[in-house]
Amino acid sequence: MEEERREVCLNGEEEEVVIKDEDKVALQFMDSLHNYLSLSDSLSSTLRQGWLELASARYSMGTSRVNSSLLDLKFHSAATILKITENEDGKFCVFTCFFMMPFCNITCTTLYDSIGTQPHFTLQKWVSSEHELESTKLEYKNEQPQDSNSIKSSENLMGLADNDEVQKERHKSLSVFGVLISPKLRATQLSFEKALETLIEIANLRSSLLHSFSQLNQEVEDTKE
Amino acid sequence: MYGFEAMTFNIHGGYLEAIVRGHRSGLLTTADYNNLCQCETLDDIKMHLSATEYGPYLQNEPSPLHTTTIVEKCTLKLVDDYKHMLCQATEPLSTFLEYITYGHMIDNVVLIVTGTLHERDVQELLEKCHPLGMFDSIATLAVAQNMRELYRLVLVDTPLAPYFPECITSEDLDDMSIEIMRNTLYKAYLEDFYRFCQKLGGATAEIMSDLLAFEADRRAVNITINSIGTELTRDDRRKLYSNFGLFYPYGHEELAVCEDIDQVRAVMEKYPPYQSIFAKLSYGESQMLDKAFYEEEVKRHCLAFEQQFHYAVFFAYMRLREQEIRNLMWISECVAQNQKSRVHDSVVFIF
């Protein structure tokens, strides 16, 4: 069992504190759990805001202009890509899921966790001009790991910089409701976009939580033996 | 001659004016809205509405209710009132009443065309159409590929036909062309309605001119704000403004070049009737602008009932009832989403 020795100042005197490896994992687990709960609350309030803004947009524009029967059923490239990487026995498996906008119609949410693996989720937003693929398509690839030991905190990778092109992509997704739409509908889109980002952060945190939990369990069993 | 309507109006319009004033007294009051705002569930809303004129329309709806169901049933009440008045009306009141529904007809046409472009089922789209805007050949709209076909196959036999020549092209329909078609049709409709009211003369012309001018000005502001940051050019934006109203023509020139909400505010504040609207908003804010416009609209429509022997009461009643249905939709959404604290963000009290 690895130990780490740190000098901590208590009551004006420096003392040496031994931090065991299992304590570090336990602290990491509790930190992740706290962040997970905070993000869940944040997601809930963001979604509530989004749904209310959608109702407000229907109030302003009218029910004939904002309703589900206007959503586009034609095939078109997805606006957002979710990449799931999983490290198992030294190999990286990449799952790619495509999301349809404008209100983040999640078409693929299948994830799995197994002991010893830690999936990592990455979002690429507004990449429909770069990828000429059908939406709702699930792709499976085996690739060589670039960094098998990296455990990154959740991050969002923008397929395009947050500039005019992103605004164009946003307008394009909302064009199903018309070109001259209320600012409230645009605010709705931003709320659901933020909710999607929060979901990805939650997924990464959950992955970290489960990984820490499985490590703790393993160490407890090792101790019993 | 203006001023002598009292001698002849009641011969043909007296009964219907009495009917519409009776309907007006059935509109929900502030006490009704206070009760509705305190409801916990949509069934509570249904229970409170059962004591109003909407009661017979909602009583047979099974639980659980949905907000769209409440809106649909309340709209049926409006449709029944309208149809009763239309079937009892003689000329020129019957034509006047028909003009009131052309806006819904335009919305339905655009809904069908847009939905068809997005490969939606026609039956599903027809269910979403407003009942006041239905006409016989509306389902045939789904076969048209461009505006020329739209006009030739379907709309040539509808009341919207005179409004079409300005926007006929042979290009295939897309989102931008549909949007321009919508606003061009509505512009032509408003101008035609305005000319008709001017021809009627008297109190109808005076009151309706004010109400339609406000409608035109509000549309100009909404088009300006909604087109900020889009591909719509200044010239195209200018072409969508109606050729009447307080902003015509100099306000339109200024609105056409606005690039943000504060510039729009600066234009509107030059016109005293609209200063009070923006006085309620802080700089850079546009979220509450819709509510401010609706409040002003309700105030003007309520004033229309202060005078007798004119047709504007019919127009005002229809608009007030539509506002009431919007209020009910908003309250229902806030209750359904458990966000009652936000209910007063958009409710516009009529009395």
Coordinates of C-alpha atoms in Angstrom, one line a residue:
Chain A
M1 CA 0.0 0.0 0.0
E2 CA 1.5 3.2 -1.1
E3 CA 1.7 6.1 1.3
E4 CA 2.3 9.7 0.8
R5 CA 3.8 11.8 3.5
R6 CA 2.9 15.4 3.7
E7 CA 3.8 18.1 6.2
V8 CA 0.8 19.8 7.5
C9 CA 0.7 22.8 9.9
L10 CA -1.6 22.1 12.9
N11 CA -1.8 24.3 16.0
G12 CA 1.3 26.2 14.9
E13 CA 3.4 23.0 14.7
E14 CA 4.4 21.1 11.7
E15 CA 3.4 17.5 11.8
E16 CA 3.9 14.7 9.3
V17 CA 0.6 13.2 8.1
V18 CA 0.5 9.9 6.3
I19 CA -2.1 9.9 3.4
K20 CA -2.8 6.4 2.3
D21 CA -3.6 5.5 -1.2
E22 CA -7.1 4.3 -0.3
D23 CA -7.8 7.6 1.4
K24 CA -6.9 9.4 -1.8
V25 CA -9.3 7.3 -3.7
A26 CA -12.0 7.8 -1.1
L27 CA -11.5 11.6 -1.2
Q28 CA -11.6 11.5 -5.0
F29 CA -14.8 9.6 -4.9
M30 CA -16.4 12.0 -2.5
D31 CA -15.3 15.0 -4.5
S32 CA -16.7 13.5 -7.6
L33 CA -20.0 12.7 -5.8
H34 CA -20.3 16.3 -4.7
N35 CA -19.7 17.6 -8.2
Y36 CA -22.1 15.1 -9.6
L37 CA -24.9 16.3 -7.3
S38 CA -24.2 19.9 -8.0
L39 CA -24.2 19.3 -11.8
S40 CA -27.5 17.3 -11.5
D41 CA -29.1 20.3 -9.8
S42 CA -27.6 22.6 -12.5
L43 CA -29.0 20.4 -15.3
S44 CA -32.4 20.3 -13.7
S45 CA -32.6 24.1 -13.5
T46 CA -31.2 24.6 -17.0
L47 CA -33.8 22.2 -18.5
R48 CA -36.6 23.9 -16.6
Q49 CA -35.4 27.2 -18.0
G50 CA -35.3 25.8 -21.5
W51 CA -38.8 24.4 -21.3
L52 CA -40.2 27.6 -20.0
E53 CA -38.4 29.6 -22.7
L54 CA -39.9 27.3 -25.3
A55 CA -43.4 27.9 -23.8
S56 CA -42.6 31.7 -23.9
A57 CA -41.6 31.4 -27.6
R58 CA -44.9 29.6 -28.4
Y59 CA -46.7 32.4 -26.6
S60 CA -44.9 35.1 -28.7
M61 CA -44.9 33.4 -32.1
G62 CA -48.1 31.4 -31.9
T63 CA -48.8 27.6 -31.7
S64 CA -48.9 27.3 -35.5
R65 CA -45.3 28.4 -35.8
V66 CA -43.8 26.5 -32.8
N67 CA -45.0 22.9 -32.8
S68 CA -43.6 19.4 -33.2
S69 CA -45.1 18.9 -36.6
L70 CA -42.6 21.3 -38.2
L71 CA -39.6 19.3 -37.2
D72 CA -37.6 18.1 -40.3
L73 CA -37.8 14.4 -41.0
K74 CA -35.4 14.6 -44.0
F75 CA -32.0 13.0 -43.6
H76 CA -29.4 15.6 -42.8
S77 CA -26.0 15.7 -41.1
A78 CA -26.1 15.9 -37.4
A79 CA -25.1 19.1 -35.7
T80 CA -23.4 17.6 -32.7
I81 CA -21.2 14.5 -32.2
L82 CA -20.6 12.6 -29.0
K83 CA -17.4 10.5 -28.8
I84 CA -17.2 7.8 -26.2
T85 CA -13.7 6.4 -25.6
E86 CA -13.1 3.4 -23.4
N87 CA -9.9 2.0 -22.2
E88 CA -9.9 -1.8 -21.9
D89 CA -6.8 -3.9 -21.9
G90 CA -4.7 -1.2 -23.5
K91 CA -7.0 -0.6 -26.5
F92 CA -9.2 2.4 -27.1
C93 CA -12.7 1.8 -28.4
V94 CA -14.4 4.8 -30.0
F95 CA -18.2 5.0 -30.2
T96 CA -19.5 8.0 -32.1
C97 CA -23.1 9.2 -31.6
F98 CA -24.8 11.9 -33.6
F99 CA -27.3 14.3 -32.2
M100 CA -29.9 16.1 -34.0
M101 CA -30.5 19.7 -33.1
P102 CA -32.3 22.1 -32.6
F103 CA -33.4 21.0 -29.2
C104 CA -30.8 18.2 -28.7
N105 CA -32.9 15.3 -29.7
I106 CA -30.7 12.6 -28.2
T107 CA -30.8 9.6 -30.5
C108 CA -28.1 7.5 -28.9
T109 CA -27.6 7.3 -25.2
T110 CA -26.5 3.7 -24.7
L111 CA -23.5 3.6 -22.4
Y112 CA -22.1 0.8 -20.4
D113 CA -19.7 0.5 -17.5
S114 CA -17.7 -2.5 -16.5
I115 CA -15.2 -3.1 -13.8
G116 CA -11.8 -1.8 -14.8
T117 CA -13.0 0.5 -17.5
Q118 CA -13.6 4.2 -17.5
P119 CA -15.4 5.6 -20.5
H120 CA -14.8 9.2 -21.3
F121 CA -17.3 11.4 -23.2
T122 CA -16.4 14.3 -25.5
L123 CA -18.8 16.6 -27.3
Q124 CA -18.2 18.3 -30.6
K125 CA -20.8 20.9 -31.3
W126 CA -21.9 22.4 -34.6
V127 CA -19.9 20.2 -36.9
S128 CA -22.6 19.5 -39.5
S129 CA -20.6 21.3 -42.1
E130 CA -17.6 19.1 -41.6
H131 CA -19.3 15.7 -41.3
E132 CA -21.4 14.4 -44.2
L133 CA -22.8 11.5 -42.3
E134 CA -26.3 10.5 -41.6
S135 CA -27.6 11.4 -38.2
T136 CA -28.5 8.6 -35.6
K137 CA -25.7 6.5 -37.0
L138 CA -23.5 4.6 -34.5
E139 CA -19.9 4.0 -35.5
Y140 CA -17.5 1.5 -33.9
K141 CA -13.8 1.7 -34.4
N142 CA -10.7 0.1 -32.8
E143 CA -7.8 2.6 -32.6
Q144 CA -4.4 2.6 -30.9
P145 CA -4.5 4.6 -27.7
Q146 CA -2.9 7.9 -27.7
D147 CA -2.6 8.3 -24.0
S148 CA -3.8 5.2 -22.1
N149 CA -3.2 6.7 -18.7
S150 CA -4.9 10.1 -19.2
I151 CA -8.0 10.7 -17.1
K152 CA -9.2 14.1 -18.2
S153 CA -11.8 16.2 -16.5
S154 CA -14.9 16.8 -18.6
E155 CA -14.3 19.1 -21.5
N156 CA -16.2 20.3 -24.6
L157 CA -14.4 20.5 -27.9
M158 CA -15.9 22.9 -30.3
G159 CA -15.9 21.6 -33.9
L160 CA -16.0 25.3 -34.9
A161 CA -14.8 28.4 -33.1
D162 CA -17.6 30.3 -31.4
N163 CA -18.0 32.8 -34.3
D164 CA -20.2 33.7 -37.2
E165 CA -20.1 30.1 -38.6
V166 CA -21.4 28.8 -35.3
Q167 CA -24.2 31.4 -35.3
K168 CA -25.0 30.3 -38.9
E169 CA -25.2 26.7 -37.8
R170 CA -27.5 27.7 -34.9
H171 CA -29.8 29.7 -37.3
K172 CA -29.8 26.8 -39.7
S173 CA -31.0 24.4 -37.0
L174 CA -33.8 26.7 -36.0
S175 CA -34.9 27.4 -39.5
V176 CA -37.4 24.6 -39.2
F177 CA -39.5 27.1 -37.3
G178 CA -38.9 29.9 -39.9
V179 CA -36.2 32.4 -40.6
L180 CA -37.7 35.4 -38.7
I181 CA -38.0 33.8 -35.2
S182 CA -38.3 35.4 -31.8
P183 CA -35.2 35.9 -29.7
K184 CA -36.9 33.7 -27.1
L185 CA -36.6 30.7 -29.4
R186 CA -32.9 31.4 -29.8
A187 CA -32.6 31.6 -26.0
T188 CA -34.3 28.2 -25.8
Q189 CA -31.7 26.7 -28.1
L190 CA -28.9 28.1 -25.9
S191 CA -30.5 26.6 -22.8
F192 CA -30.8 23.1 -24.3
E193 CA -27.3 23.4 -25.7
K194 CA -26.0 24.2 -22.2
A195 CA -28.0 21.3 -20.8
L196 CA -26.4 18.9 -23.3
E197 CA -22.9 20.1 -22.2
T198 CA -23.9 19.6 -18.5
L199 CA -25.1 16.1 -19.4
I200 CA -21.7 15.2 -20.8
E201 CA -20.0 16.6 -17.7
I202 CA -22.3 14.4 -15.6
A203 CA -21.6 11.4 -17.7
N204 CA -17.8 11.9 -17.3
L205 CA -18.2 12.5 -13.5
R206 CA -20.3 9.3 -13.2
S207 CA -17.7 7.4 -15.1
S208 CA -15.1 8.7 -12.7
L209 CA -17.3 7.9 -9.7
L210 CA -17.8 4.4 -10.7
H211 CA -14.2 3.9 -11.5
S212 CA -13.2 5.3 -8.0
F213 CA -15.9 3.1 -6.4
S214 CA -14.6 0.0 -8.1
Q215 CA -11.0 0.8 -7.0
L216 CA -12.2 1.3 -3.4
N217 CA -14.1 -2.0 -3.5
Q218 CA -11.0 -3.8 -4.9
E219 CA -8.8 -2.4 -2.1
V220 CA -11.3 -3.3 0.6
E221 CA -11.3 -6.9 -0.7
D222 CA -7.5 -6.9 -0.9
T223 CA -7.4 -5.8 2.7
K224 CA -9.8 -8.6 3.8
E225 CA -7.6 -11.1 2.1
Chain B
M1 CA -72.0 60.1 -43.1
Y2 CA -70.0 59.8 -39.8
G3 CA -72.2 60.6 -36.8
F4 CA -75.5 59.3 -38.2
E5 CA -74.8 55.6 -37.7
A6 CA -77.2 55.6 -34.7
M7 CA -80.1 56.1 -37.1
T8 CA -79.4 53.0 -39.4
F9 CA -76.8 50.7 -37.8
N10 CA -79.3 48.7 -35.7
I11 CA -81.3 47.7 -38.7
H12 CA -78.7 45.2 -39.8
G13 CA -76.0 45.3 -37.1
G14 CA -77.9 45.8 -33.9
Y15 CA -78.5 42.2 -33.0
L16 CA -74.9 41.2 -33.6
E17 CA -73.5 44.2 -31.8
A18 CA -75.6 43.1 -28.8
I19 CA -74.3 39.5 -29.2
V20 CA -70.7 40.6 -29.3
R21 CA -71.1 42.8 -26.3
G22 CA -72.6 39.9 -24.5
H23 CA -69.6 37.8 -25.4
R24 CA -67.3 40.5 -24.3
S25 CA -68.8 40.4 -20.8
G26 CA -67.9 36.7 -20.7
L27 CA -64.2 37.3 -20.9
L28 CA -62.2 36.3 -17.9
T29 CA -61.7 38.9 -15.1
T30 CA -58.7 39.6 -12.9
A31 CA -60.4 37.4 -10.1
D32 CA -60.6 34.5 -12.6
Y33 CA -56.9 34.9 -13.5
N34 CA -56.0 35.0 -9.8
N35 CA -57.8 31.8 -9.2
L36 CA -56.2 30.1 -12.2
C37 CA -52.7 31.3 -11.2
Q38 CA -53.1 29.4 -7.9
C39 CA -54.0 26.1 -9.5
E40 CA -51.7 23.2 -8.7
T41 CA -52.6 20.9 -11.7
L42 CA -54.2 21.2 -15.1
D43 CA -57.3 19.4 -13.6
D44 CA -57.6 22.3 -11.2
I45 CA -57.6 24.7 -14.2
K46 CA -60.3 22.7 -15.8
M47 CA -62.3 22.8 -12.7
H48 CA -62.0 26.6 -12.5
L49 CA -62.8 27.0 -16.2
S50 CA -66.0 24.9 -15.8
A51 CA -67.6 27.9 -14.1
T52 CA -66.8 30.1 -17.2
E53 CA -68.0 30.1 -20.8
Y54 CA -65.3 27.5 -21.5
G55 CA -67.0 25.0 -19.2
P56 CA -69.0 23.1 -21.8
Y57 CA -66.0 22.6 -24.0
L58 CA -63.7 21.2 -21.3
Q59 CA -66.2 19.2 -19.2
N60 CA -65.9 15.9 -21.2
E61 CA -62.1 15.9 -21.5
P62 CA -60.6 13.0 -19.7
S63 CA -57.6 13.3 -17.3
P64 CA -54.7 13.6 -17.6
L65 CA -55.1 16.9 -19.5
H66 CA -52.5 18.4 -21.7
T67 CA -51.9 22.1 -22.3
T68 CA -52.6 21.8 -26.0
T69 CA -56.0 20.2 -25.2
I70 CA -57.0 23.2 -23.1
V71 CA -55.9 25.6 -25.9
E72 CA -57.8 23.6 -28.6
K73 CA -61.0 23.4 -26.6
C74 CA -60.9 27.1 -25.7
T75 CA -60.3 27.9 -29.4
L76 CA -63.4 25.9 -30.3
K77 CA -65.4 28.4 -28.2
L78 CA -64.0 31.3 -30.2
V79 CA -64.7 29.5 -33.5
D80 CA -68.3 28.8 -32.4
D81 CA -68.9 32.4 -31.5
Y82 CA -67.4 33.6 -34.8
K83 CA -69.5 31.2 -36.9
H84 CA -72.7 32.2 -35.2
M85 CA -71.9 35.9 -35.9
L86 CA -70.9 35.2 -39.5
C87 CA -74.0 33.2 -40.4
Q88 CA -76.2 36.0 -39.0
A89 CA -74.3 38.8 -40.6
T90 CA -75.3 40.7 -43.8
E91 CA -73.1 42.7 -46.1
P92 CA -70.8 44.5 -45.5
L93 CA -70.4 43.1 -42.0
S94 CA -70.0 39.5 -43.3
T95 CA -67.1 40.6 -45.5
F96 CA -65.6 42.4 -42.5
L97 CA -65.9 39.3 -40.4
E98 CA -64.2 37.2 -43.1
Y99 CA -61.3 39.6 -43.3
I100 CA -60.6 38.9 -39.6
T101 CA -59.8 35.2 -40.5
Y102 CA -57.4 35.8 -43.4
G103 CA -54.4 36.1 -41.0
H104 CA -55.2 32.6 -39.8
M105 CA -55.5 31.4 -43.3
I106 CA -52.1 32.7 -44.2
D107 CA -50.6 30.9 -41.1
N108 CA -52.3 27.7 -42.1
V109 CA -51.0 27.9 -45.7
V110 CA -47.4 28.5 -44.4
L111 CA -47.8 25.6 -41.9
I112 CA -48.8 23.1 -44.6
V113 CA -46.1 24.2 -47.0
T114 CA -43.4 24.2 -44.4
G115 CA -44.5 20.9 -43.0
T116 CA -44.6 19.3 -46.5
L117 CA -41.1 20.7 -47.2
H118 CA -40.0 18.8 -44.0
E119 CA -41.7 15.6 -45.2
R120 CA -44.4 15.6 -42.6
D121 CA -47.7 13.8 -43.0
V122 CA -50.5 16.1 -44.3
Q123 CA -53.1 14.8 -41.9
E124 CA -50.8 15.6 -39.0
L125 CA -50.4 19.1 -40.3
L126 CA -54.1 19.6 -40.9
E127 CA -54.7 18.8 -37.2
K128 CA -52.4 21.6 -36.2
C129 CA -54.1 24.2 -38.4
H130 CA -56.2 27.0 -36.9
P131 CA -59.9 26.2 -37.4
L132 CA -60.7 29.8 -38.4
G133 CA -58.2 29.6 -41.3
M134 CA -59.5 26.5 -42.9
F135 CA -60.7 26.3 -46.5
D136 CA -61.8 23.5 -48.8
S137 CA -58.7 22.8 -50.8
I138 CA -56.1 23.3 -48.1
A139 CA -54.9 19.7 -48.2
T140 CA -54.0 20.2 -51.9
L141 CA -51.2 22.6 -50.8
A142 CA -49.0 19.6 -50.2
V143 CA -48.5 18.9 -53.9
A144 CA -47.1 22.3 -54.8
Q145 CA -43.3 22.6 -55.4
N146 CA -43.1 26.3 -55.9
M147 CA -45.1 29.5 -55.4
R148 CA -46.4 29.5 -59.0
E149 CA -48.0 26.1 -58.5
L150 CA -49.2 27.1 -55.0
Y151 CA -51.1 29.9 -56.6
R152 CA -52.3 28.1 -59.7
L153 CA -53.4 24.8 -58.1
V154 CA -54.9 26.0 -54.8
L155 CA -54.8 29.7 -53.8
V156 CA -56.3 31.2 -57.0
D157 CA -59.8 30.2 -55.7
T158 CA -59.3 31.4 -52.1
P159 CA -59.6 34.9 -50.6
L160 CA -55.8 35.1 -50.5
A161 CA -55.5 35.1 -54.3
P162 CA -55.3 38.9 -54.6
Y163 CA -52.3 39.0 -52.2
F164 CA -50.2 36.5 -54.2
P165 CA -49.1 38.3 -57.4
E166 CA -46.4 40.2 -55.4
C167 CA -44.6 37.1 -54.4
I168 CA -45.0 34.6 -57.3
T169 CA -41.8 33.0 -58.4
S170 CA -41.0 29.6 -60.0
E171 CA -38.1 28.9 -57.7
D172 CA -38.4 25.9 -55.4
L173 CA -39.7 26.6 -51.9
D174 CA -37.2 26.8 -49.1
D175 CA -37.2 28.3 -45.6
M176 CA -36.3 31.8 -46.6
S177 CA -38.7 32.0 -49.5
I178 CA -41.5 30.7 -47.3
E179 CA -40.8 33.3 -44.7
I180 CA -40.8 36.1 -47.2
M181 CA -44.0 34.7 -48.7
R182 CA -45.6 34.7 -45.2
N183 CA -44.7 38.3 -44.5
T184 CA -45.5 39.5 -48.0
L185 CA -49.0 37.9 -47.8
Y186 CA -49.6 39.4 -44.4
K187 CA -48.5 42.8 -45.5
A188 CA -50.9 42.7 -48.5
Y189 CA -53.7 41.4 -46.3
L190 CA -53.3 44.2 -43.8
E191 CA -53.2 46.9 -46.5
D192 CA -56.3 45.4 -48.1
F193 CA -58.2 45.2 -44.8
Y194 CA -57.2 48.8 -44.1
R195 CA -58.5 50.0 -47.5
F196 CA -61.8 48.1 -46.9
C197 CA -62.3 49.8 -43.6
Q198 CA -61.6 53.2 -45.1
K199 CA -64.3 52.5 -47.7
L200 CA -66.8 51.7 -44.9
G201 CA -66.2 55.1 -43.4
G202 CA -67.6 56.5 -40.2
A203 CA -66.6 55.2 -36.7
T204 CA -65.6 51.8 -38.2
A205 CA -62.9 53.5 -40.4
E206 CA -61.7 55.7 -37.6
I207 CA -61.3 53.0 -34.9
M208 CA -60.1 50.3 -37.3
S209 CA -57.5 52.6 -38.8
D210 CA -56.0 53.0 -35.3
L211 CA -56.1 49.3 -34.5
L212 CA -54.7 48.2 -37.9
A213 CA -52.0 50.8 -37.8
F214 CA -50.9 49.5 -34.4
E215 CA -50.8 46.0 -35.9
A216 CA -48.7 47.1 -38.8
D217 CA -46.3 49.0 -36.6
R218 CA -46.0 46.0 -34.2
R219 CA -45.2 43.7 -37.1
A220 CA -42.6 46.2 -38.4
V221 CA -40.8 46.1 -35.0
N222 CA -41.1 42.3 -34.7
I223 CA -39.7 41.8 -38.2
T224 CA -36.8 44.1 -37.4
I225 CA -35.9 42.4 -34.2
N226 CA -36.3 38.9 -35.5
S227 CA -34.2 39.6 -38.6
I228 CA -31.3 40.9 -36.7
G229 CA -28.3 38.6 -37.3
T230 CA -30.1 36.7 -40.2
E231 CA -29.5 36.7 -43.9
L232 CA -32.4 39.0 -44.6
T233 CA -31.0 42.1 -46.3
R234 CA -32.0 45.6 -45.4
D235 CA -33.9 46.0 -48.7
D236 CA -35.8 42.8 -48.2
R237 CA -36.6 43.8 -44.7
R238 CA -37.9 47.2 -45.9
K239 CA -40.2 45.5 -48.4
L240 CA -41.9 43.5 -45.6
Y241 CA -43.1 46.6 -43.8
S242 CA -46.7 47.7 -44.5
N243 CA -47.4 51.0 -46.3
F244 CA -49.4 52.5 -43.5
G245 CA -49.1 53.1 -39.8
L246 CA -47.4 55.6 -37.6
F247 CA -43.9 54.4 -38.7
Y248 CA -44.7 54.9 -42.4
P249 CA -42.6 56.1 -44.2
Y250 CA -39.8 57.6 -42.1
G251 CA -39.8 55.2 -39.2
H252 CA -39.5 52.3 -41.7
E253 CA -36.4 53.8 -43.2
E254 CA -34.8 54.0 -39.8
L255 CA -36.0 50.5 -38.7
A256 CA -34.6 49.0 -41.9
V257 CA -31.1 49.8 -40.9
C258 CA -31.3 48.8 -37.2
E259 CA -28.7 46.2 -36.1
D260 CA -29.7 45.7 -32.4
I261 CA -32.6 46.2 -30.0
D262 CA -31.3 49.5 -28.6
Q263 CA -31.4 51.1 -32.1
V264 CA -35.0 49.8 -32.5
R265 CA -35.7 51.4 -29.1
A266 CA -34.2 54.7 -30.3
V267 CA -36.5 54.7 -33.4
M268 CA -39.7 53.9 -31.4
E269 CA -39.1 56.5 -28.7
K270 CA -39.5 59.2 -31.3
Y271 CA -43.2 58.3 -31.5
P272 CA -45.1 59.3 -28.4
P273 CA -47.7 56.5 -28.5
Y274 CA -44.9 54.0 -28.3
Q275 CA -42.8 55.7 -25.7
S276 CA -44.7 54.0 -22.9
I277 CA -43.9 50.6 -24.3
F278 CA -40.2 50.9 -24.0
A279 CA -40.4 52.8 -20.8
K280 CA -41.2 49.5 -19.1
L281 CA -38.1 47.8 -20.5
S282 CA -34.5 48.2 -19.5
Y283 CA -31.8 48.8 -22.2
G284 CA -30.8 45.8 -24.2
E285 CA -33.9 43.8 -23.0
S286 CA -36.3 42.3 -25.5
Q287 CA -37.8 39.5 -23.6
M288 CA -40.7 41.5 -22.2
L289 CA -41.3 43.5 -25.4
D290 CA -44.0 41.0 -26.6
K291 CA -45.9 41.4 -23.3
A292 CA -45.6 45.2 -23.5
F293 CA -47.1 45.1 -27.0
Y294 CA -49.9 42.8 -26.0
E295 CA -50.8 45.1 -23.1
E296 CA -51.0 48.1 -25.4
E297 CA -53.0 46.1 -27.9
V298 CA -55.5 45.0 -25.2
K299 CA -55.9 48.5 -24.0
R300 CA -56.8 49.7 -27.5
H301 CA -59.2 46.9 -28.1
C302 CA -61.0 47.5 -24.8
L303 CA -61.4 51.2 -25.8
A304 CA -63.1 50.1 -29.0
F305 CA -66.1 49.0 -26.9
E306 CA -66.6 52.5 -25.6
Q307 CA -68.3 53.6 -28.8
Q308 CA -71.4 52.1 -30.4
F309 CA -72.6 51.5 -33.9
H310 CA -69.4 50.3 -35.6
Y311 CA -67.8 47.1 -36.7
A312 CA -64.5 47.4 -34.8
V313 CA -66.1 45.8 -31.7
F314 CA -66.2 42.5 -33.7
F315 CA -62.5 42.7 -34.5
A316 CA -61.7 43.8 -30.9
Y317 CA -63.6 40.9 -29.4
M318 CA -61.8 38.3 -31.6
R319 CA -58.5 39.7 -30.7
L320 CA -59.3 39.9 -26.9
R321 CA -60.5 36.3 -27.0
E322 CA -57.3 35.2 -28.7
Q323 CA -55.3 37.0 -26.0
E324 CA -57.3 35.3 -23.4
I325 CA -56.5 31.9 -25.0
R326 CA -52.8 32.9 -25.0
N327 CA -53.1 33.7 -21.3
L328 CA -54.7 30.3 -20.6
M329 CA -51.9 28.6 -22.6
W330 CA -49.2 30.4 -20.6
I331 CA -50.9 29.7 -17.2
S332 CA -51.3 26.0 -18.2
E333 CA -47.7 25.7 -19.2
C334 CA -46.5 27.3 -15.9
V335 CA -48.7 25.0 -13.9
A336 CA -47.7 21.9 -15.9
Q337 CA -44.0 22.7 -15.5
N338 CA -44.4 23.6 -11.8
Q339 CA -43.1 27.1 -12.4
K340 CA -46.0 29.2 -11.0
S341 CA -43.6 31.9 -9.9
R342 CA -43.2 32.8 -13.5
V343 CA -46.9 32.9 -14.4
H344 CA -47.1 36.7 -14.2
D345 CA -44.3 37.1 -16.8
S346 CA -46.7 36.9 -19.7
V347 CA -50.3 37.1 -18.5
V348 CA -52.0 40.2 -19.8
F349 CA -55.1 41.1 -17.8
I350 CA -58.0 42.3 -20.0
F351 CA -60.1 43.9 -17.3

